[in-house]
Coordinates of C-alpha atoms in Angstrom, one line a residue:
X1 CA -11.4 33.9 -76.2
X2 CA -10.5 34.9 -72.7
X3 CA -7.2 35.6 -72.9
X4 CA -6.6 38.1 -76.2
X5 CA -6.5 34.8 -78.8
X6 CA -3.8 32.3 -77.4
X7 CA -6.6 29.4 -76.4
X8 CA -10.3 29.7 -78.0
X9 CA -13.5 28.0 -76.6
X10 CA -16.3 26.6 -78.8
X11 CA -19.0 28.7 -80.0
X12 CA -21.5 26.2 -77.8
X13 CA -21.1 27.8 -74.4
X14 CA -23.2 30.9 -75.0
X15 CA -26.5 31.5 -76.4
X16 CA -25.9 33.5 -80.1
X17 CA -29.8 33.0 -81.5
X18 CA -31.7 36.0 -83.0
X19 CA -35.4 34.6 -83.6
X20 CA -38.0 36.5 -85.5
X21 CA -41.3 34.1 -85.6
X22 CA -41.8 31.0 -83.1
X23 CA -43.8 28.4 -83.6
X24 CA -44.7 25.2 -81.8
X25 CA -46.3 21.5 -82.1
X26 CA -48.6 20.4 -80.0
X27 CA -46.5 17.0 -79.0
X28 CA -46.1 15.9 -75.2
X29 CA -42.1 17.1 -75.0
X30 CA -43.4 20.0 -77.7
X31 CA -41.0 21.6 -80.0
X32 CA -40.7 25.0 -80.6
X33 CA -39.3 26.1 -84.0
X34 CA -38.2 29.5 -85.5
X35 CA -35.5 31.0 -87.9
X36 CA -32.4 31.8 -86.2
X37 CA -30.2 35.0 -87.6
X38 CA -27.1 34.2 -89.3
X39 CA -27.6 30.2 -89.5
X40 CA -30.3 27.3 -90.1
X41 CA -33.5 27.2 -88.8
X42 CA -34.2 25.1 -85.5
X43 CA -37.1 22.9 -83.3
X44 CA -35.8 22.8 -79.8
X45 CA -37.8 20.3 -77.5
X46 CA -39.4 21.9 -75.1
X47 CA -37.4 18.9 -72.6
X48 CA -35.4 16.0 -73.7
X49 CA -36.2 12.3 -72.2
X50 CA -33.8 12.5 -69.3
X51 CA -35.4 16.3 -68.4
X52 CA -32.8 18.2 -70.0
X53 CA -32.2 20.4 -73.3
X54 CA -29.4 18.2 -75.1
X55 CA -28.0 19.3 -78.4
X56 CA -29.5 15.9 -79.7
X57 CA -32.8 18.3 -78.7
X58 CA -31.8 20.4 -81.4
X59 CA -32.4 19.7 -85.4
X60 CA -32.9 22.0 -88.8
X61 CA -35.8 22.0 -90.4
X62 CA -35.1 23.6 -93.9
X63 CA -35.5 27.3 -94.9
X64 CA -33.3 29.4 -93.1
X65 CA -32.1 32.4 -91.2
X66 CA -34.6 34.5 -91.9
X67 CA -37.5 31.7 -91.9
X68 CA -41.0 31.5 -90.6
X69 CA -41.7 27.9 -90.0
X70 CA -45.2 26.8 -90.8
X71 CA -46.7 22.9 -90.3
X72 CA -49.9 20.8 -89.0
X73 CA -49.2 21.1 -85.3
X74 CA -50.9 17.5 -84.6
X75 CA -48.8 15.6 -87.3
X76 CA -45.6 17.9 -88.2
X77 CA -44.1 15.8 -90.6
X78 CA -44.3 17.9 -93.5
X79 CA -42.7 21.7 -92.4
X80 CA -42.2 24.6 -94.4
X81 CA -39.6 27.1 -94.1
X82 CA -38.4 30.0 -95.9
X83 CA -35.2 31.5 -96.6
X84 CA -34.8 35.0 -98.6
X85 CA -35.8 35.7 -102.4
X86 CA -38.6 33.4 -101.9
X87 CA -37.3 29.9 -101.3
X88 CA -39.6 28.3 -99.1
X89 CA -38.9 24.1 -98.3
X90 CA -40.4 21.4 -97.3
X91 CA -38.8 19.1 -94.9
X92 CA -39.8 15.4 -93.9
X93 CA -39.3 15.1 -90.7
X94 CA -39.4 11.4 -91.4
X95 CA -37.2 10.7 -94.1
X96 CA -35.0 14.1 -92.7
X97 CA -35.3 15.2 -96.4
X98 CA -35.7 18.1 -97.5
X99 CA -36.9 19.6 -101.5
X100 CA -37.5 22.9 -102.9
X101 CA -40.8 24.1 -103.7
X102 CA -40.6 27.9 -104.1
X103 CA -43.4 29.7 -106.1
X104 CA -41.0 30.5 -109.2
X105 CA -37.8 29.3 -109.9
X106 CA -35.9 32.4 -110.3
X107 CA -32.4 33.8 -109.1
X108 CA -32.9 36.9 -107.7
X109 CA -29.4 37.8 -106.7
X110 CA -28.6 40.4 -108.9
X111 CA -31.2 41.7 -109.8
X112 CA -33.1 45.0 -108.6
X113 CA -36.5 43.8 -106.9
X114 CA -38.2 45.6 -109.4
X115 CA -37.6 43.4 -112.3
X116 CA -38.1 39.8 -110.8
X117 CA -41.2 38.5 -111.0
X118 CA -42.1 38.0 -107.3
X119 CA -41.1 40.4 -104.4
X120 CA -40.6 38.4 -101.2
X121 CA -39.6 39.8 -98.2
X122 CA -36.6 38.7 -95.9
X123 CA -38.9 37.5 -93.2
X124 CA -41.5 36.4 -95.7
X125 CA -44.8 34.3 -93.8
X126 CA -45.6 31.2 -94.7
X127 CA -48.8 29.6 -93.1
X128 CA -50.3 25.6 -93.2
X129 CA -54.1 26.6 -93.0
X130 CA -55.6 25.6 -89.5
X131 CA -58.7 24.6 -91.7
X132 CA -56.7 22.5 -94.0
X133 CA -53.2 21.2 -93.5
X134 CA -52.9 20.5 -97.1
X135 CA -53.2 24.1 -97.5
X136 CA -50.0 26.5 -97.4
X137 CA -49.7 30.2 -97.9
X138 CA -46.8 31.8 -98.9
X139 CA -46.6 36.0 -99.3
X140 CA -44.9 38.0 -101.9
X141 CA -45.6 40.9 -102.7
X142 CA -49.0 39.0 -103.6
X143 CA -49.9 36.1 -101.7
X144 CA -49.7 32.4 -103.2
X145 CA -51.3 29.3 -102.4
X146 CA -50.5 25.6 -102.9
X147 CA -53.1 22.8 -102.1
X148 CA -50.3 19.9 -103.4
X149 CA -48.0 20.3 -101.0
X150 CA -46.1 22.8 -102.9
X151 CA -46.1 20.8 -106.4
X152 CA -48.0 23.8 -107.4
X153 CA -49.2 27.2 -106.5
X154 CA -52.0 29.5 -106.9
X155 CA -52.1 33.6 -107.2
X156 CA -55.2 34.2 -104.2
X157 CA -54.2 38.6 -104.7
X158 CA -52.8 41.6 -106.7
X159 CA -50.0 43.0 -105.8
X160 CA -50.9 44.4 -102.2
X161 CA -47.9 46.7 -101.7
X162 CA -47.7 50.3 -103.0
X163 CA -45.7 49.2 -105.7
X164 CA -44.0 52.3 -105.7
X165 CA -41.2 51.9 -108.1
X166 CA -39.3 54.7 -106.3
X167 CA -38.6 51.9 -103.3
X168 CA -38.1 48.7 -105.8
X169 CA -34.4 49.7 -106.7
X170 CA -31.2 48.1 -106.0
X171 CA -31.3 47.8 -102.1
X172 CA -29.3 49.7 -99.7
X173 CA -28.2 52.0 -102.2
X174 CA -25.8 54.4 -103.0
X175 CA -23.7 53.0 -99.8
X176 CA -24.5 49.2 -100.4
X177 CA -26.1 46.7 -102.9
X178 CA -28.3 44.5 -100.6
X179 CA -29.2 41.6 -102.7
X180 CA -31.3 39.8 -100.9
X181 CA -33.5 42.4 -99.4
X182 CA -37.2 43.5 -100.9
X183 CA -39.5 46.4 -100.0
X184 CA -42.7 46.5 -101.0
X185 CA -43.8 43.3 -100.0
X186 CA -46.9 41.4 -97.5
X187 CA -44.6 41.3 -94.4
X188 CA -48.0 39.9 -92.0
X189 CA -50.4 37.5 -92.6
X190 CA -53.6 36.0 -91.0
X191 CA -55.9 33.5 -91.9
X192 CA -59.3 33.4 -90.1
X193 CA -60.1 30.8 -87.4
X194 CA -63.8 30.1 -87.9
X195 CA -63.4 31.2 -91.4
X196 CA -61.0 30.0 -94.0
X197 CA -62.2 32.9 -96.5
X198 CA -61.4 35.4 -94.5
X199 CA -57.2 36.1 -94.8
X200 CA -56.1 39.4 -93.5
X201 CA -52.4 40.4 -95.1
X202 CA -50.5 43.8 -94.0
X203 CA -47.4 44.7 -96.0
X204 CA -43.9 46.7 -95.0
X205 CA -44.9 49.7 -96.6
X206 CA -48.1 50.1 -94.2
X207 CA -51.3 48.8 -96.3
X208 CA -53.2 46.5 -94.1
X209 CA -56.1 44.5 -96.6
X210 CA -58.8 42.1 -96.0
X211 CA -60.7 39.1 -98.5
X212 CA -63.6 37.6 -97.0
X213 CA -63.7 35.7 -100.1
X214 CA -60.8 32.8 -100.3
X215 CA -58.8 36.2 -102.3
X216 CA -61.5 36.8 -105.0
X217 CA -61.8 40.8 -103.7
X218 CA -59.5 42.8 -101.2
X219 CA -60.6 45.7 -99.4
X220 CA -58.2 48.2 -98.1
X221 CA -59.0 48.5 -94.4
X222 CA -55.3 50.8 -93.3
X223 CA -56.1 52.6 -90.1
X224 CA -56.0 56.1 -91.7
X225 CA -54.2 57.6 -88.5
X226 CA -51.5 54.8 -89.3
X227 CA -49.3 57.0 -92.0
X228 CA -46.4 55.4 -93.1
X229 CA -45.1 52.5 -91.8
X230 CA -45.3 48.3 -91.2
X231 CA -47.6 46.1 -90.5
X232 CA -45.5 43.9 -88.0
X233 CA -47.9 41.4 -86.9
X234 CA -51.4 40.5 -87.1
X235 CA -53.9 38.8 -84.2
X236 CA -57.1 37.6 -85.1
X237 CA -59.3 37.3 -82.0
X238 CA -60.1 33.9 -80.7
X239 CA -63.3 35.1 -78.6
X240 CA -64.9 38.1 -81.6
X241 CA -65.0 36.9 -85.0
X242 CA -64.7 40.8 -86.1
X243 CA -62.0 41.7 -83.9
X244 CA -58.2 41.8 -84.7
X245 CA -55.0 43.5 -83.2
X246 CA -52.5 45.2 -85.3
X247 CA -48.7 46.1 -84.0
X248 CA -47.4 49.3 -86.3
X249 CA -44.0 50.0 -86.4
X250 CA -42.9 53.4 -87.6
X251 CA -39.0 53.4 -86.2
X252 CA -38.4 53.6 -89.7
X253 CA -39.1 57.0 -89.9
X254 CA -37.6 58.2 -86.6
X255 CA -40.9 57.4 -84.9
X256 CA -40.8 54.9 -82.0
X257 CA -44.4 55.5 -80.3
X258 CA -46.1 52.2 -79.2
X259 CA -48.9 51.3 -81.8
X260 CA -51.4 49.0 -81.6
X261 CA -54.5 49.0 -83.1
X262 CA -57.6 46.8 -82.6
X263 CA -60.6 46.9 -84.5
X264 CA -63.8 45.2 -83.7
X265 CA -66.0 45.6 -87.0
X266 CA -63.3 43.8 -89.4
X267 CA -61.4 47.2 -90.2
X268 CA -64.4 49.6 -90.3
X269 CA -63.0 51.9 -87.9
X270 CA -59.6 51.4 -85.7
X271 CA -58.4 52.3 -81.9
X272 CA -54.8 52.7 -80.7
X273 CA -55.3 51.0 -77.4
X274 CA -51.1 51.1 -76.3
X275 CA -52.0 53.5 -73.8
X276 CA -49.6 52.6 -70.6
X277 CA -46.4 51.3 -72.9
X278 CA -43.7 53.9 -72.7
X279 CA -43.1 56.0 -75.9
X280 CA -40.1 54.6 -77.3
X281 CA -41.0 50.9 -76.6
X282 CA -42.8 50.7 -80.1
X283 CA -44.8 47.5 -80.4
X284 CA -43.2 44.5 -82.5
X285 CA -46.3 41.8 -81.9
X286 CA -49.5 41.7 -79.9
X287 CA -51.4 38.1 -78.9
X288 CA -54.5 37.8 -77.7
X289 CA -54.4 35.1 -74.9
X290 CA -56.6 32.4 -76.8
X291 CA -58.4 31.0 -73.4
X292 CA -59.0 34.6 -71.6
X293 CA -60.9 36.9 -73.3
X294 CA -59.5 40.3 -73.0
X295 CA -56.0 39.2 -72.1
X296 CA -53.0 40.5 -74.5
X297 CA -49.5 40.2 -74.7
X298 CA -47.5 42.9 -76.2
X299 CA -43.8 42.5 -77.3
X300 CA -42.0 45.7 -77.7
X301 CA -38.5 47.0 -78.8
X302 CA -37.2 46.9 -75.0
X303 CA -39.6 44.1 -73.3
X304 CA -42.6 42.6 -72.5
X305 CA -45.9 43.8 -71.6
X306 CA -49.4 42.4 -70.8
X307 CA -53.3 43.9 -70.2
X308 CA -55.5 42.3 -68.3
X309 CA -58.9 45.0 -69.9
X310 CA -58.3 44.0 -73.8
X311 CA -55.6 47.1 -73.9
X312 CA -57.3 49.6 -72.1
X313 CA -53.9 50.0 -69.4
X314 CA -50.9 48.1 -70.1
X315 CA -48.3 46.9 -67.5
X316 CA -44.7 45.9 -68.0
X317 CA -44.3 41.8 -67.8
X318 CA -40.4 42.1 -67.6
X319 CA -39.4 40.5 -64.6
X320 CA -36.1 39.5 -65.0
X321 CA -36.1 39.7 -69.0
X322 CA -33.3 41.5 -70.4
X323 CA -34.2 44.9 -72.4
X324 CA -34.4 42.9 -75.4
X325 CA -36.9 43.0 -78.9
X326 CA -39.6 41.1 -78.5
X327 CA -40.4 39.8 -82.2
X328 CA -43.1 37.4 -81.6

């Protein structure tokens, strides 16, 4: 409303989205899909057939707010979204159906996260393997795996959190009971491109673990100058088969200097290379550009920012971006 609440306009003249993980399909008029805060999930064509972005452009795709969106991107029929506690759907793109196929069928409203079975985060990934589309991953506070399309699932870890019961209480509490929030729980996940043994997963309570075996073993690979904090993203180079980029957040703890680390011998030993972003920008996602060796992208609290030496000096990409998180 314009004019204190005597005429109101529709909520379709101004943009309201909050995305946390994109995704796209590799069709000619591409999709791009991601969970939008505080409503459904979404894939937006890149253009509509008359060279505009209609709202007949615009469709659900299951899950919801809080969803990563996962799918073959060559034949995106079948895509898998999540939603809080652990639901994670599948949706038919061709019969625009959509079932339930979560891990365990529990209600976790109501109950504190440390007696449910599973602990999913709010932002919980979900990955079809780029190996196998058959094959989807979904994290917990283990991670699961289903080659039936979600008919059934598989344990591939332990638990991979801390597991420290002092942080698996009622959430938000004493000022709030957040129901359908979890800590201790694999917030990042990777699977290997060359490799389909190799799955990297990094939790919110800043463990960051490797299995080079399909989840038989983990080894703990944290960078030990990390400290407490989250694993917000994981990049698995496209160019080195033993290097990978790591965005650590620590603005939980008051502590908003950029952190990105990279390793080259699969975790052995770690550098911070976000020498050139600001302190205060802390880093929300890194991508390694998958054509260009040693060109990243960095998304940050307030903007964007890109290296053209494989993070040795950074330089702000903002343009005419808004001072806005960059979340993937």
């Amino acid at each position: 409303s314009w004019n204190g609440g005597k005429s109101w306009s529709t909520q379709m003249n101004q943009p309201t989205a909050q995305f946390y993980r994109v995704n796209a399909d590799n069709d000619f008029f591409y999709r791009v899909y991601a969970g939008q805060q505080d409503n459904s999930t979404v894939a937006i064509r890149s253009r509509g057939l008359d060279g505009g972005i209609g709202l007949e452009d615009f469709k659900p795709v299951g899950g919801c707010e809080s969803a990563h969106v996962s799918f073959d991107p060559d034949d995106p029929r079948y895509i898998y979204a999540g939603c809080y506690l652990g639901l994670i759907n599948e949706y038919d793109s061709k019969t625009d159906s959509t079932r339930d196929i979560r891990v365990y069928p529990e209600l976790g409203f109501g109950v504190a996260p440390k007696d449910r079975k599973y602990r999913f985060n709010w932002n919980a990934p979900i990955h079809v393997s780029t190996h196998d589309p058959k094959v989807i991953y979904h994290a917990g506070n283990r991670l699961f795996k289903s080659s039936d399309r979600g008919h059934s699932w598989d344990i591939v870890s332990p638990d991979l959190s801390k597991n420290d019961p002092d942080t698996l209480g009622n959430g938000g509490q004493p000022i709030t009971n957040e129901v359908s929030e979890n800590y201790g729980t694999i917030f990042a996940f990777a699977e290997h491109q060359q490799n389909a043994n190799i799955l990297w997963a990094g939790t919110d309570d800043g463990l960051l673990q490797i299995t080079t075996d399909a989840g038989t073993n983990w080894r703990n690979i944290t960078p030990k100058r990390a400290g407490d904090g989250l694993v917000n993203s994981i990049d698995l180079s496209a160019h080195d088969p033993e290097t990978a980029y790591i965005a650590f957040t620590r603005y939980k703890y008051n502590d908003h200097t950029p952190l990105i680390f990279k390793t080259t011998n699969n975790g052995k030993s770690w550098k911070n290379i976000a020498k050139g972003i600001p302190n205060g920008h802390f880093v929300r996602v890194v991508r390694e550009d998958k054509n260009k060796h040693g060109l990243l992208y960095a998304g940050t609290e307030l903007g964007m920012y890109i290296s053209f030496d494989d993070g040795d000096n950074w330089q702000s990409l903002r343009l005419n971006l808004p001072p806005v998180p960059i979340t993937d």
